[in-house]
mmCIF file of C-alpha atoms in Angstrom:
data_model
loop_
_atom_site.group_PDB
_atom_site.id
_atom_site.type_symbol
_atom_site.label_atom_id
_atom_site.label_comp_id
_atom_site.label_asym_id
_atom_site.label_seq_id
_atom_site.Cartn_x
_atom_site.Cartn_y
_atom_site.Cartn_z
ATOM 1 C CA VAL A 1 93.784 90.423 81.083
ATOM 2 C CA GLY A 2 92.463 93.708 82.289
ATOM 3 C CA ILE A 3 94.082 97.081 81.097
ATOM 4 C CA GLY A 4 96.128 97.551 84.238
ATOM 5 C CA LYS A 5 97.468 94.542 84.135
ATOM 6 C CA CYS A 6 98.702 94.809 80.833
ATOM 7 C CA VAL A 7 100.080 98.084 80.925
ATOM 8 C CA ALA A 8 102.810 97.005 84.172
ATOM 9 C CA LEU A 9 103.597 94.310 82.199
ATOM 10 C CA ASP A 10 104.880 96.612 79.084
ATOM 11 C CA LEU A 11 106.922 98.885 81.842
ATOM 12 C CA ALA A 12 108.035 96.322 83.238
ATOM 13 C CA ARG A 13 109.105 94.670 79.843
ATOM 14 C CA ARG A 14 111.172 98.274 79.472
ATOM 15 C CA ASN A 15 112.918 97.734 83.238
ATOM 16 C CA ALA A 16 110.876 100.462 84.835
ATOM 17 C CA ARG A 17 110.409 100.059 88.324
ATOM 18 C CA THR A 18 106.910 99.293 88.456
ATOM 19 C CA ILE A 19 104.523 99.901 91.322
ATOM 20 C CA LEU A 20 101.541 97.893 91.537
ATOM 21 C CA ALA A 21 98.637 99.450 93.830
ATOM 22 C CA CYS A 22 95.890 97.079 93.986
ATOM 23 C CA ARG A 23 93.425 96.611 96.971
ATOM 24 C CA SER A 24 93.865 92.295 97.114
ATOM 25 C CA ARG A 25 96.993 91.445 98.737
ATOM 26 C CA GLU A 26 97.073 87.803 97.707
ATOM 27 C CA ARG A 27 95.720 88.475 93.670
ATOM 28 C CA GLY A 28 98.372 91.905 93.686
ATOM 29 C CA GLN A 29 101.341 89.556 94.930
ATOM 30 C CA ALA A 30 100.129 86.944 92.590
ATOM 31 C CA VAL A 31 100.601 89.906 89.551
ATOM 32 C CA VAL A 32 103.867 91.049 90.320
ATOM 33 C CA GLU A 33 105.296 87.245 90.422
ATOM 34 C CA GLU A 34 103.674 86.289 87.483
ATOM 35 C CA ILE A 35 105.292 90.407 85.685
ATOM 36 C CA ARG A 36 108.346 89.036 87.686
ATOM 37 C CA ALA A 37 108.856 85.856 86.248
ATOM 38 C CA ALA A 38 107.379 87.180 82.479
ATOM 39 C CA THR A 39 109.870 90.313 82.378
ATOM 40 C CA GLY A 40 113.331 89.382 84.870
ATOM 41 C CA ASN A 41 112.560 92.672 85.697
ATOM 42 C CA PRO A 42 113.053 92.044 89.665
ATOM 43 C CA ALA A 43 111.767 96.241 90.648
ATOM 44 C CA VAL A 44 107.590 95.229 90.021
ATOM 45 C CA LEU A 45 106.426 95.950 93.357
ATOM 46 C CA LEU A 46 103.113 95.426 95.383
ATOM 47 C CA ARG A 47 101.865 98.159 97.628
ATOM 48 C CA LEU A 48 97.871 98.397 99.013
ATOM 49 C CA LEU A 49 95.154 100.825 97.787
ATOM 50 C CA ASP A 50 91.732 101.022 98.191
ATOM 51 C CA THR A 51 90.991 104.268 96.382
ATOM 52 C CA SER A 52 87.591 104.513 97.581
ATOM 53 C CA SER A 53 89.199 105.209 100.515
ATOM 54 C CA MET A 54 90.437 108.589 100.573
ATOM 55 C CA ALA A 55 92.669 107.860 104.183
ATOM 56 C CA SER A 56 93.956 104.898 102.041
ATOM 57 C CA VAL A 57 94.978 107.351 99.001
ATOM 58 C CA ARG A 58 96.827 109.777 101.518
ATOM 59 C CA ALA A 59 98.979 106.807 103.053
ATOM 60 C CA PHE A 60 99.821 105.387 99.682
ATOM 61 C CA ALA A 61 100.785 108.472 98.436
ATOM 62 C CA GLN A 62 102.838 109.376 101.591
ATOM 63 C CA ALA A 63 104.276 106.205 101.591
ATOM 64 C CA VAL A 64 105.507 106.597 97.906
ATOM 65 C CA LEU A 65 106.494 109.771 97.966
ATOM 66 C CA ARG A 66 108.415 108.786 101.119
ATOM 67 C CA GLU A 67 110.348 105.639 99.353
ATOM 68 C CA GLU A 68 111.109 106.701 95.705
ATOM 69 C CA LYS A 69 113.302 109.287 94.171
ATOM 70 C CA ARG A 70 110.848 110.362 91.926
ATOM 71 C CA LEU A 71 107.675 109.310 89.799
ATOM 72 C CA ASP A 72 107.543 109.176 85.948
ATOM 73 C CA VAL A 73 104.263 107.633 84.915
ATOM 74 C CA LEU A 74 101.167 107.868 87.162
ATOM 75 C CA VAL A 75 98.240 105.361 85.644
ATOM 76 C CA ASN A 76 94.991 105.361 86.840
ATOM 77 C CA ASN A 77 93.121 102.616 86.178
ATOM 78 C CA ALA A 78 90.564 101.336 89.334
ATOM 79 C CA GLY A 79 87.316 101.406 88.673
ATOM 80 C CA VAL A 80 84.110 100.077 89.134
ATOM 81 C CA THR A 81 80.450 99.805 87.990
ATOM 82 C CA GLY A 82 77.184 98.045 88.451
ATOM 83 C CA LEU A 83 77.944 97.804 92.160
ATOM 84 C CA PRO A 84 74.925 98.728 94.404
ATOM 85 C CA PHE A 85 74.421 102.078 96.367
ATOM 86 C CA ALA A 86 76.113 102.263 98.967
ATOM 87 C CA VAL A 87 78.840 104.833 101.258
ATOM 88 C CA THR A 88 81.405 104.510 102.273
ATOM 89 C CA PRO A 89 82.743 104.962 105.849
ATOM 90 C CA GLU A 90 83.587 108.539 105.057
ATOM 91 C CA GLY A 91 80.355 109.051 103.950
ATOM 92 C CA LEU A 92 81.182 109.481 100.281
ATOM 93 C CA GLU A 93 79.218 107.247 97.224
ATOM 94 C CA GLN A 94 81.488 104.221 96.892
ATOM 95 C CA THR A 95 81.609 104.469 92.583
ATOM 96 C CA PHE A 96 81.744 108.298 92.894
ATOM 97 C CA ALA A 97 84.314 107.412 95.095
ATOM 98 C CA THR A 98 86.436 104.525 93.843
ATOM 99 C CA ASN A 99 86.300 106.049 90.007
ATOM 100 C CA TYR A 100 86.960 109.939 90.463
ATOM 101 C CA LEU A 101 87.747 110.980 94.064
ATOM 102 C CA GLY A 102 90.230 108.571 95.228
ATOM 103 C CA PRO A 103 92.343 108.922 91.469
ATOM 104 C CA PHE A 104 91.954 112.568 91.494
ATOM 105 C CA LEU A 105 93.382 113.202 95.407
ATOM 106 C CA LEU A 106 95.896 110.445 94.323
ATOM 107 C CA THR A 107 97.197 112.648 91.588
ATOM 108 C CA ASN A 108 97.179 116.263 93.671
ATOM 109 C CA LEU A 109 99.221 114.316 96.482
ATOM 110 C CA LEU A 110 101.406 113.072 94.271
ATOM 111 C CA LEU A 111 102.268 115.965 92.110
ATOM 112 C CA GLY A 112 103.468 117.390 95.581
#
């Protein structure tokens, strides 16, 4: 069990509206259903996000700002390590984009 899942589970147990931002729809939805079942909280949602893609970060932030009345807590938990060198379609080194640039951009976009 990862840190993000544990944090989401704890927030959902506290009856918080909880949005899981995941790259994989299938794995993310499985975790959403698991957390809903464990907590009885139906307000656990999945939104797709790939922090290595600045376009994905921008789309996610726009959707959250449009759909949510407020945002009280943001947990930046995405991260990768040990990947071979790769460059994203946007020309960014993949690990740096995923671990630093994406979360930094997301935080700043959500601050408004």
